């Protein structure tokens, strides 16, 4: 009897990559760490090129394979994602504004801001311009998917449909043969940079209580989302949360919702979400569902305001959250992309002068956010699958049922 070869799973690989990255940054010389960051940067550039193609392939085919109700499901998914983002941001402000004043220190600003520009520089970088940005990919995928869904029902458009199907297969092969195997390298580089530059330890050492509150809010958000999803789908929410562990761990290291799509699709499959729904909802929500990032940004903005004695209220936060919920659609492809997208809108919270994107307060926001970005991203993608379960339940209970009755 032939023995089965031992194969290390993705989660252990990611954990090992995180540990190695921290050890590299803590004990090895800067020159070596820059080499690791350079390799990681190559992969990041390649990833940014693939992400729009992945979104175009998966979202288009996900929508096109919905024979009926594509428009309805699109509206339902967008509404659930945007509503979740708004509620998460509002809850984050309410919690932060009540807890943070008890442990804010006036000397925190200067100490944290000192690490804002301390990232390691790669020895050199390559430029591979994506064919289009993520927002363009989402819009194009909407148009193609909805039109193909309608045209297919009228028995036209089969050539384009088959072409997109083949294109989706190619992208799937690229993801599983290149992206997933190289994810540990990407994660190792991320943690090497954060550890060597002092971001992680400096910020955790000063504002570890803020960090802890934000992480707890992420976990509470994930738990509530899966309890709701479990109630709607009649599934055990704790089993659903267990199925999400590989996706959560991947996002923890990549700091990118889009980069986690392949693993998250497998998590959705384990949740029993149908192929057409998961291929539609997971890539779409990776770009429009930002509950975890919104929790982090809102909490960080509240903490910064309190440290600098800037006025902040629910009346100023709500418009900021509503605007950012739309603006961040184009940001998930890159680690830290959400806070970079948020910078032009920080004046809505900090005021015109304090909201200067080159000022120390915004530098503090960037430093504080990026340290917690991986947890926010992990919360984002976990919520994506909770939404997928709800949408799949609606699809099976109402839309498919209507199709069966009409037939």
PDB file of N, CA and C in Angstrom, residues 319-407:
ATOM      1  N   UNK A 319     -21.653  61.121   7.741  1.00  0.00           N
ATOM      2  CA  UNK A 319     -21.355  61.468   6.337  1.00  0.00           C
ATOM      3  C   UNK A 319     -20.009  60.915   5.868  1.00  0.00           C
ATOM      4  N   UNK A 320     -19.026  60.904   6.771  1.00  0.00           N
ATOM      5  CA  UNK A 320     -17.713  60.349   6.445  1.00  0.00           C
ATOM      6  C   UNK A 320     -17.825  58.862   6.112  1.00  0.00           C
ATOM      7  N   UNK A 321     -18.561  58.122   6.915  1.00  0.00           N
ATOM      8  CA  UNK A 321     -18.729  56.685   6.698  1.00  0.00           C
ATOM      9  C   UNK A 321     -19.482  56.421   5.392  1.00  0.00           C
ATOM     10  N   UNK A 322     -20.531  57.187   5.141  1.00  0.00           N
ATOM     11  CA  UNK A 322     -21.322  56.985   3.925  1.00  0.00           C
ATOM     12  C   UNK A 322     -20.497  57.266   2.670  1.00  0.00           C
ATOM     13  N   UNK A 323     -19.678  58.312   2.727  1.00  0.00           N
ATOM     14  CA  UNK A 323     -18.828  58.653   1.581  1.00  0.00           C
ATOM     15  C   UNK A 323     -17.747  57.601   1.382  1.00  0.00           C
ATOM     16  N   UNK A 324     -17.107  57.219   2.478  1.00  0.00           N
ATOM     17  CA  UNK A 324     -15.999  56.272   2.391  1.00  0.00           C
ATOM     18  C   UNK A 324     -16.479  54.886   1.965  1.00  0.00           C
ATOM     19  N   UNK A 325     -17.715  54.528   2.341  1.00  0.00           N
ATOM     20  CA  UNK A 325     -18.255  53.234   1.946  1.00  0.00           C
ATOM     21  C   UNK A 325     -18.318  53.070   0.448  1.00  0.00           C
ATOM     22  N   UNK A 326     -18.496  54.172  -0.270  1.00  0.00           N
ATOM     23  CA  UNK A 326     -18.494  54.151  -1.739  1.00  0.00           C
ATOM     24  C   UNK A 326     -17.082  54.301  -2.282  1.00  0.00           C
ATOM     25  N   UNK A 327     -16.304  55.221  -1.703  1.00  0.00           N
ATOM     26  CA  UNK A 327     -14.969  55.523  -2.229  1.00  0.00           C
ATOM     27  C   UNK A 327     -14.022  54.330  -2.119  1.00  0.00           C
ATOM     28  N   UNK A 328     -14.183  53.496  -1.089  1.00  0.00           N
ATOM     29  CA  UNK A 328     -13.250  52.393  -0.873  1.00  0.00           C
ATOM     30  C   UNK A 328     -13.449  51.240  -1.833  1.00  0.00           C
ATOM     31  N   UNK A 329     -14.451  51.329  -2.709  1.00  0.00           N
ATOM     32  CA  UNK A 329     -14.677  50.261  -3.680  1.00  0.00           C
ATOM     33  C   UNK A 329     -13.427  49.980  -4.500  1.00  0.00           C
ATOM     34  N   UNK A 330     -12.652  51.015  -4.811  1.00  0.00           N
ATOM     35  CA  UNK A 330     -11.477  50.847  -5.671  1.00  0.00           C
ATOM     36  C   UNK A 330     -10.214  50.483  -4.910  1.00  0.00           C
ATOM     37  N   UNK A 331     -10.303  50.246  -3.601  1.00  0.00           N
ATOM     38  CA  UNK A 331      -9.080  50.145  -2.795  1.00  0.00           C
ATOM     39  C   UNK A 331      -8.616  48.753  -2.401  1.00  0.00           C
ATOM     40  N   UNK A 332      -9.411  47.675  -2.464  1.00  0.00           N
ATOM     41  CA  UNK A 332      -9.012  46.445  -1.794  1.00  0.00           C
ATOM     42  C   UNK A 332      -7.853  45.693  -2.420  1.00  0.00           C
ATOM     43  N   UNK A 333      -7.381  46.091  -3.610  1.00  0.00           N
ATOM     44  CA  UNK A 333      -6.335  45.334  -4.264  1.00  0.00           C
ATOM     45  C   UNK A 333      -4.985  45.432  -3.590  1.00  0.00           C
ATOM     46  N   UNK A 334      -4.744  46.477  -2.823  1.00  0.00           N
ATOM     47  CA  UNK A 334      -3.421  46.688  -2.245  1.00  0.00           C
ATOM     48  C   UNK A 334      -3.500  46.794  -0.731  1.00  0.00           C
ATOM     49  N   UNK A 335      -2.499  46.215  -0.012  1.00  0.00           N
ATOM     50  CA  UNK A 335      -2.462  46.391   1.434  1.00  0.00           C
ATOM     51  C   UNK A 335      -2.415  47.869   1.802  1.00  0.00           C
ATOM     52  N   UNK A 336      -3.249  48.268   2.756  1.00  0.00           N
ATOM     53  CA  UNK A 336      -3.291  49.667   3.141  1.00  0.00           C
ATOM     54  C   UNK A 336      -4.059  50.541   2.173  1.00  0.00           C
ATOM     55  N   UNK A 337      -4.673  49.929   1.145  1.00  0.00           N
ATOM     56  CA  UNK A 337      -5.374  50.713   0.140  1.00  0.00           C
ATOM     57  C   UNK A 337      -6.553  51.485   0.691  1.00  0.00           C
ATOM     58  N   UNK A 338      -7.210  50.932   1.687  1.00  0.00           N
ATOM     59  CA  UNK A 338      -8.396  51.592   2.247  1.00  0.00           C
ATOM     60  C   UNK A 338      -8.042  52.912   2.913  1.00  0.00           C
ATOM     61  N   UNK A 339      -6.952  52.929   3.689  1.00  0.00           N
ATOM     62  CA  UNK A 339      -6.589  54.173   4.372  1.00  0.00           C
ATOM     63  C   UNK A 339      -6.085  55.203   3.369  1.00  0.00           C
ATOM     64  N   UNK A 340      -5.422  54.745   2.288  1.00  0.00           N
ATOM     65  CA  UNK A 340      -4.986  55.675   1.258  1.00  0.00           C
ATOM     66  C   UNK A 340      -6.192  56.303   0.553  1.00  0.00           C
ATOM     67  N   UNK A 341      -7.229  55.498   0.359  1.00  0.00           N
ATOM     68  CA  UNK A 341      -8.460  56.018  -0.232  1.00  0.00           C
ATOM     69  C   UNK A 341      -9.147  56.986   0.716  1.00  0.00           C
ATOM     70  N   UNK A 342      -9.013  56.731   2.014  1.00  0.00           N
ATOM     71  CA  UNK A 342      -9.695  57.559   3.009  1.00  0.00           C
ATOM     72  C   UNK A 342      -9.039  58.914   3.216  1.00  0.00           C
ATOM     73  N   UNK A 343      -7.747  59.033   2.927  1.00  0.00           N
ATOM     74  CA  UNK A 343      -7.012  60.267   3.223  1.00  0.00           C
ATOM     75  C   UNK A 343      -7.667  61.532   2.670  1.00  0.00           C
ATOM     76  N   UNK A 344      -8.127  61.538   1.402  1.00  0.00           N
ATOM     77  CA  UNK A 344      -8.734  62.772   0.893  1.00  0.00           C
ATOM     78  C   UNK A 344     -10.014  63.175   1.616  1.00  0.00           C
ATOM     79  N   UNK A 345     -10.609  62.232   2.369  1.00  0.00           N
ATOM     80  CA  UNK A 345     -11.886  62.510   3.028  1.00  0.00           C
ATOM     81  C   UNK A 345     -11.750  62.738   4.536  1.00  0.00           C
ATOM     82  N   UNK A 346     -10.522  62.685   5.051  1.00  0.00           N
ATOM     83  CA  UNK A 346     -10.320  62.842   6.493  1.00  0.00           C
ATOM     84  C   UNK A 346     -10.686  64.233   6.994  1.00  0.00           C
ATOM     85  N   UNK A 347     -10.675  65.210   6.073  1.00  0.00           N
ATOM     86  CA  UNK A 347     -11.061  66.568   6.493  1.00  0.00           C
ATOM     87  C   UNK A 347     -12.490  66.594   7.015  1.00  0.00           C
ATOM     88  N   UNK A 348     -13.324  65.629   6.594  1.00  0.00           N
ATOM     89  CA  UNK A 348     -14.711  65.577   7.050  1.00  0.00           C
ATOM     90  C   UNK A 348     -14.783  65.301   8.550  1.00  0.00           C
ATOM     91  N   UNK A 349     -13.737  64.670   9.097  1.00  0.00           N
ATOM     92  CA  UNK A 349     -13.689  64.353  10.521  1.00  0.00           C
ATOM     93  C   UNK A 349     -12.747  65.299  11.263  1.00  0.00           C
ATOM     94  N   UNK A 350     -11.561  65.525  10.691  1.00  0.00           N
ATOM     95  CA  UNK A 350     -10.527  66.298  11.379  1.00  0.00           C
ATOM     96  C   UNK A 350     -10.632  67.803  11.158  1.00  0.00           C
ATOM     97  N   UNK A 351     -11.400  68.235  10.163  1.00  0.00           N
ATOM     98  CA  UNK A 351     -11.424  69.648   9.814  1.00  0.00           C
ATOM     99  C   UNK A 351     -10.455  69.928   8.676  1.00  0.00           C
ATOM    100  N   UNK A 352     -10.581  71.073   8.030  1.00  0.00           N
ATOM    101  CA  UNK A 352      -9.794  71.382   6.836  1.00  0.00           C
ATOM    102  C   UNK A 352      -8.300  71.388   7.108  1.00  0.00           C
ATOM    103  N   UNK A 353      -7.857  72.030   8.196  1.00  0.00           N
ATOM    104  CA  UNK A 353      -6.424  72.151   8.490  1.00  0.00           C
ATOM    105  C   UNK A 353      -5.834  70.827   8.951  1.00  0.00           C
ATOM    106  N   UNK A 354      -6.492  70.202   9.907  1.00  0.00           N
ATOM    107  CA  UNK A 354      -5.981  68.934  10.443  1.00  0.00           C
ATOM    108  C   UNK A 354      -6.060  67.817   9.423  1.00  0.00           C
ATOM    109  N   UNK A 355      -6.966  67.972   8.444  1.00  0.00           N
ATOM    110  CA  UNK A 355      -7.145  66.927   7.450  1.00  0.00           C
ATOM    111  C   UNK A 355      -6.188  66.997   6.283  1.00  0.00           C
ATOM    112  N   UNK A 356      -5.179  67.860   6.341  1.00  0.00           N
ATOM    113  CA  UNK A 356      -4.158  67.936   5.302  1.00  0.00           C
ATOM    114  C   UNK A 356      -3.490  66.571   5.148  1.00  0.00           C
ATOM    115  N   UNK A 357      -3.508  66.022   3.923  1.00  0.00           N
ATOM    116  CA  UNK A 357      -2.991  64.667   3.722  1.00  0.00           C
ATOM    117  C   UNK A 357      -1.489  64.559   3.942  1.00  0.00           C
ATOM    118  N   UNK A 358      -0.787  65.660   3.999  1.00  0.00           N
ATOM    119  CA  UNK A 358       0.645  65.633   4.270  1.00  0.00           C
ATOM    120  C   UNK A 358       0.974  65.941   5.727  1.00  0.00           C
ATOM    121  N   UNK A 359      -0.028  66.168   6.538  1.00  0.00           N
ATOM    122  CA  UNK A 359       0.177  66.572   7.920  1.00  0.00           C
ATOM    123  C   UNK A 359       0.468  65.407   8.841  1.00  0.00           C
ATOM    124  N   UNK A 360       0.916  65.697  10.067  1.00  0.00           N
ATOM    125  CA  UNK A 360       1.277  64.635  11.022  1.00  0.00           C
ATOM    126  C   UNK A 360       0.088  63.801  11.472  1.00  0.00           C
ATOM    127  N   UNK A 361      -1.096  64.402  11.503  1.00  0.00           N
ATOM    128  CA  UNK A 361      -2.262  63.642  11.951  1.00  0.00           C
ATOM    129  C   UNK A 361      -2.605  62.551  10.949  1.00  0.00           C
ATOM    130  N   UNK A 362      -2.530  62.896   9.654  1.00  0.00           N
ATOM    131  CA  UNK A 362      -2.798  61.878   8.643  1.00  0.00           C
ATOM    132  C   UNK A 362      -1.691  60.820   8.623  1.00  0.00           C
ATOM    133  N   UNK A 363      -0.459  61.248   8.895  1.00  0.00           N
ATOM    134  CA  UNK A 363       0.640  60.279   8.993  1.00  0.00           C
ATOM    135  C   UNK A 363       0.389  59.311  10.140  1.00  0.00           C
ATOM    136  N   UNK A 364      -0.130  59.827  11.233  1.00  0.00           N
ATOM    137  CA  UNK A 364      -0.480  58.986  12.374  1.00  0.00           C
ATOM    138  C   UNK A 364      -1.593  58.007  11.997  1.00  0.00           C
ATOM    139  N   UNK A 365      -2.583  58.504  11.264  1.00  0.00           N
ATOM    140  CA  UNK A 365      -3.682  57.641  10.812  1.00  0.00           C
ATOM    141  C   UNK A 365      -3.167  56.481   9.986  1.00  0.00           C
ATOM    142  N   UNK A 366      -2.251  56.785   9.068  1.00  0.00           N
ATOM    143  CA  UNK A 366      -1.694  55.746   8.206  1.00  0.00           C
ATOM    144  C   UNK A 366      -0.942  54.711   9.032  1.00  0.00           C
ATOM    145  N   UNK A 367      -0.076  55.178   9.931  1.00  0.00           N
ATOM    146  CA  UNK A 367       0.716  54.261  10.758  1.00  0.00           C
ATOM    147  C   UNK A 367      -0.179  53.396  11.649  1.00  0.00           C
ATOM    148  N   UNK A 368      -1.152  54.022  12.276  1.00  0.00           N
ATOM    149  CA  UNK A 368      -2.040  53.303  13.186  1.00  0.00           C
ATOM    150  C   UNK A 368      -2.913  52.314  12.433  1.00  0.00           C
ATOM    151  N   UNK A 369      -3.417  52.725  11.268  1.00  0.00           N
ATOM    152  CA  UNK A 369      -4.305  51.854  10.496  1.00  0.00           C
ATOM    153  C   UNK A 369      -3.567  50.641   9.939  1.00  0.00           C
ATOM    154  N   UNK A 370      -2.398  50.882   9.323  1.00  0.00           N
ATOM    155  CA  UNK A 370      -1.705  49.800   8.634  1.00  0.00           C
ATOM    156  C   UNK A 370      -1.327  48.672   9.586  1.00  0.00           C
ATOM    157  N   UNK A 371      -1.018  49.017  10.836  1.00  0.00           N
ATOM    158  CA  UNK A 371      -0.695  47.982  11.813  1.00  0.00           C
ATOM    159  C   UNK A 371      -1.886  47.059  12.058  1.00  0.00           C
ATOM    160  N   UNK A 372      -3.086  47.584  11.919  1.00  0.00           N
ATOM    161  CA  UNK A 372      -4.292  46.793  12.167  1.00  0.00           C
ATOM    162  C   UNK A 372      -4.999  46.386  10.870  1.00  0.00           C
ATOM    163  N   UNK A 373      -4.402  46.755   9.736  1.00  0.00           N
ATOM    164  CA  UNK A 373      -5.063  46.549   8.450  1.00  0.00           C
ATOM    165  C   UNK A 373      -5.369  45.083   8.177  1.00  0.00           C
ATOM    166  N   UNK A 374      -4.444  44.204   8.542  1.00  0.00           N
ATOM    167  CA  UNK A 374      -4.643  42.791   8.244  1.00  0.00           C
ATOM    168  C   UNK A 374      -5.873  42.233   8.956  1.00  0.00           C
ATOM    169  N   UNK A 375      -6.127  42.693  10.186  1.00  0.00           N
ATOM    170  CA  UNK A 375      -7.297  42.215  10.924  1.00  0.00           C
ATOM    171  C   UNK A 375      -8.587  42.766  10.323  1.00  0.00           C
ATOM    172  N   UNK A 376      -8.542  44.033   9.885  1.00  0.00           N
ATOM    173  CA  UNK A 376      -9.709  44.609   9.232  1.00  0.00           C
ATOM    174  C   UNK A 376     -10.036  43.904   7.936  1.00  0.00           C
ATOM    175  N   UNK A 377      -8.987  43.569   7.161  1.00  0.00           N
ATOM    176  CA  UNK A 377      -9.180  42.841   5.906  1.00  0.00           C
ATOM    177  C   UNK A 377      -9.770  41.463   6.171  1.00  0.00           C
ATOM    178  N   UNK A 378      -9.270  40.796   7.204  1.00  0.00           N
ATOM    179  CA  UNK A 378      -9.793  39.474   7.548  1.00  0.00           C
ATOM    180  C   UNK A 378     -11.262  39.544   7.937  1.00  0.00           C
ATOM    181  N   UNK A 379     -11.631  40.631   8.612  1.00  0.00           N
ATOM    182  CA  UNK A 379     -13.040  40.841   8.962  1.00  0.00           C
ATOM    183  C   UNK A 379     -13.868  41.100   7.703  1.00  0.00           C
ATOM    184  N   UNK A 380     -13.305  41.859   6.770  1.00  0.00           N
ATOM    185  CA  UNK A 380     -14.007  42.130   5.503  1.00  0.00           C
ATOM    186  C   UNK A 380     -14.379  40.845   4.782  1.00  0.00           C
ATOM    187  N   UNK A 381     -13.364  40.007   4.567  1.00  0.00           N
ATOM    188  CA  UNK A 381     -13.605  38.820   3.735  1.00  0.00           C
ATOM    189  C   UNK A 381     -14.453  37.773   4.457  1.00  0.00           C
ATOM    190  N   UNK A 382     -14.399  37.770   5.789  1.00  0.00           N
ATOM    191  CA  UNK A 382     -15.276  36.866   6.539  1.00  0.00           C
ATOM    192  C   UNK A 382     -16.725  37.276   6.349  1.00  0.00           C
ATOM    193  N   UNK A 383     -16.971  38.583   6.405  1.00  0.00           N
ATOM    194  CA  UNK A 383     -18.312  39.087   6.155  1.00  0.00           C
ATOM    195  C   UNK A 383     -18.786  38.827   4.743  1.00  0.00           C
ATOM    196  N   UNK A 384     -17.832  38.784   3.781  1.00  0.00           N
ATOM    197  CA  UNK A 384     -18.202  38.481   2.398  1.00  0.00           C
ATOM    198  C   UNK A 384     -18.905  37.134   2.309  1.00  0.00           C
ATOM    199  N   UNK A 385     -18.367  36.144   3.012  1.00  0.00           N
ATOM    200  CA  UNK A 385     -18.970  34.811   2.960  1.00  0.00           C
ATOM    201  C   UNK A 385     -20.280  34.752   3.730  1.00  0.00           C
ATOM    202  N   UNK A 386     -20.402  35.544   4.791  1.00  0.00           N
ATOM    203  CA  UNK A 386     -21.689  35.610   5.490  1.00  0.00           C
ATOM    204  C   UNK A 386     -22.764  36.164   4.556  1.00  0.00           C
ATOM    205  N   UNK A 387     -22.400  37.202   3.801  1.00  0.00           N
ATOM    206  CA  UNK A 387     -23.331  37.761   2.816  1.00  0.00           C
ATOM    207  C   UNK A 387     -23.642  36.732   1.744  1.00  0.00           C
ATOM    208  N   UNK A 388     -22.625  35.985   1.305  1.00  0.00           N
ATOM    209  CA  UNK A 388     -22.830  34.951   0.299  1.00  0.00           C
ATOM    210  C   UNK A 388     -23.831  33.897   0.740  1.00  0.00           C
ATOM    211  N   UNK A 389     -23.768  33.520   2.010  1.00  0.00           N
ATOM    212  CA  UNK A 389     -24.707  32.524   2.548  1.00  0.00           C
ATOM    213  C   UNK A 389     -26.133  33.073   2.522  1.00  0.00           C
ATOM    214  N   UNK A 390     -26.294  34.350   2.900  1.00  0.00           N
ATOM    215  CA  UNK A 390     -27.619  34.970   2.894  1.00  0.00           C
ATOM    216  C   UNK A 390     -28.160  35.066   1.469  1.00  0.00           C
ATOM    217  N   UNK A 391     -27.333  35.529   0.541  1.00  0.00           N
ATOM    218  CA  UNK A 391     -27.766  35.665  -0.856  1.00  0.00           C
ATOM    219  C   UNK A 391     -28.115  34.300  -1.443  1.00  0.00           C
ATOM    220  N   UNK A 392     -27.310  33.285  -1.125  1.00  0.00           N
ATOM    221  CA  UNK A 392     -27.578  31.933  -1.622  1.00  0.00           C
ATOM    222  C   UNK A 392     -28.918  31.418  -1.099  1.00  0.00           C
ATOM    223  N   UNK A 393     -29.215  31.730   0.158  1.00  0.00           N
ATOM    224  CA  UNK A 393     -30.499  31.310   0.736  1.00  0.00           C
ATOM    225  C   UNK A 393     -31.664  32.009   0.037  1.00  0.00           C
ATOM    226  N   UNK A 394     -31.508  33.302  -0.217  1.00  0.00           N
ATOM    227  CA  UNK A 394     -32.557  34.054  -0.935  1.00  0.00           C
ATOM    228  C   UNK A 394     -32.738  33.490  -2.337  1.00  0.00           C
ATOM    229  N   UNK A 395     -31.635  33.187  -2.998  1.00  0.00           N
ATOM    230  CA  UNK A 395     -31.682  32.650  -4.364  1.00  0.00           C
ATOM    231  C   UNK A 395     -32.424  31.312  -4.404  1.00  0.00           C
ATOM    232  N   UNK A 396     -32.098  30.434  -3.456  1.00  0.00           N
ATOM    233  CA  UNK A 396     -32.705  29.105  -3.458  1.00  0.00           C
ATOM    234  C   UNK A 396     -34.162  29.127  -3.008  1.00  0.00           C
ATOM    235  N   UNK A 397     -34.482  30.003  -2.042  1.00  0.00           N
ATOM    236  CA  UNK A 397     -35.829  29.999  -1.471  1.00  0.00           C
ATOM    237  C   UNK A 397     -36.847  30.762  -2.317  1.00  0.00           C
ATOM    238  N   UNK A 398     -36.390  31.799  -3.006  1.00  0.00           N
ATOM    239  CA  UNK A 398     -37.343  32.664  -3.696  1.00  0.00           C
ATOM    240  C   UNK A 398     -37.183  32.654  -5.216  1.00  0.00           C
ATOM    241  N   UNK A 399     -35.986  32.917  -5.709  1.00  0.00           N
ATOM    242  CA  UNK A 399     -35.807  33.065  -7.148  1.00  0.00           C
ATOM    243  C   UNK A 399     -35.889  31.721  -7.864  1.00  0.00           C
ATOM    244  N   UNK A 400     -35.166  30.708  -7.373  1.00  0.00           N
ATOM    245  CA  UNK A 400     -35.262  29.386  -7.990  1.00  0.00           C
ATOM    246  C   UNK A 400     -36.667  28.817  -7.857  1.00  0.00           C
ATOM    247  N   UNK A 401     -37.313  29.118  -6.729  1.00  0.00           N
ATOM    248  CA  UNK A 401     -38.682  28.628  -6.512  1.00  0.00           C
ATOM    249  C   UNK A 401     -39.625  29.248  -7.523  1.00  0.00           C
ATOM    250  N   UNK A 402     -39.440  30.554  -7.802  1.00  0.00           N
ATOM    251  CA  UNK A 402     -40.263  31.227  -8.795  1.00  0.00           C
ATOM    252  C   UNK A 402     -40.032  30.630 -10.176  1.00  0.00           C
ATOM    253  N   UNK A 403     -38.769  30.327 -10.503  1.00  0.00           N
ATOM    254  CA  UNK A 403     -38.451  29.735 -11.803  1.00  0.00           C
ATOM    255  C   UNK A 403     -39.126  28.375 -11.954  1.00  0.00           C
ATOM    256  N   UNK A 404     -39.132  27.576 -10.865  1.00  0.00           N
ATOM    257  CA  UNK A 404     -39.741  26.253 -10.910  1.00  0.00           C
ATOM    258  C   UNK A 404     -41.255  26.342 -11.118  1.00  0.00           C
ATOM    259  N   UNK A 405     -41.886  27.305 -10.423  1.00  0.00           N
ATOM    260  CA  UNK A 405     -43.341  27.490 -10.554  1.00  0.00           C
ATOM    261  C   UNK A 405     -43.701  27.917 -11.990  1.00  0.00           C
ATOM    262  N   UNK A 406     -42.900  28.860 -12.554  1.00  0.00           N
ATOM    263  CA  UNK A 406     -43.184  29.323 -13.906  1.00  0.00           C
ATOM    264  C   UNK A 406     -42.998  28.209 -14.926  1.00  0.00           C
ATOM    265  N   UNK A 407     -41.989  27.346 -14.685  1.00  0.00           N
ATOM    266  CA  UNK A 407     -41.755  26.232 -15.606  1.00  0.00           C
ATOM    267  C   UNK A 407     -42.908  25.237 -15.566  1.00  0.00           C
TER     268      UNK A 407
END
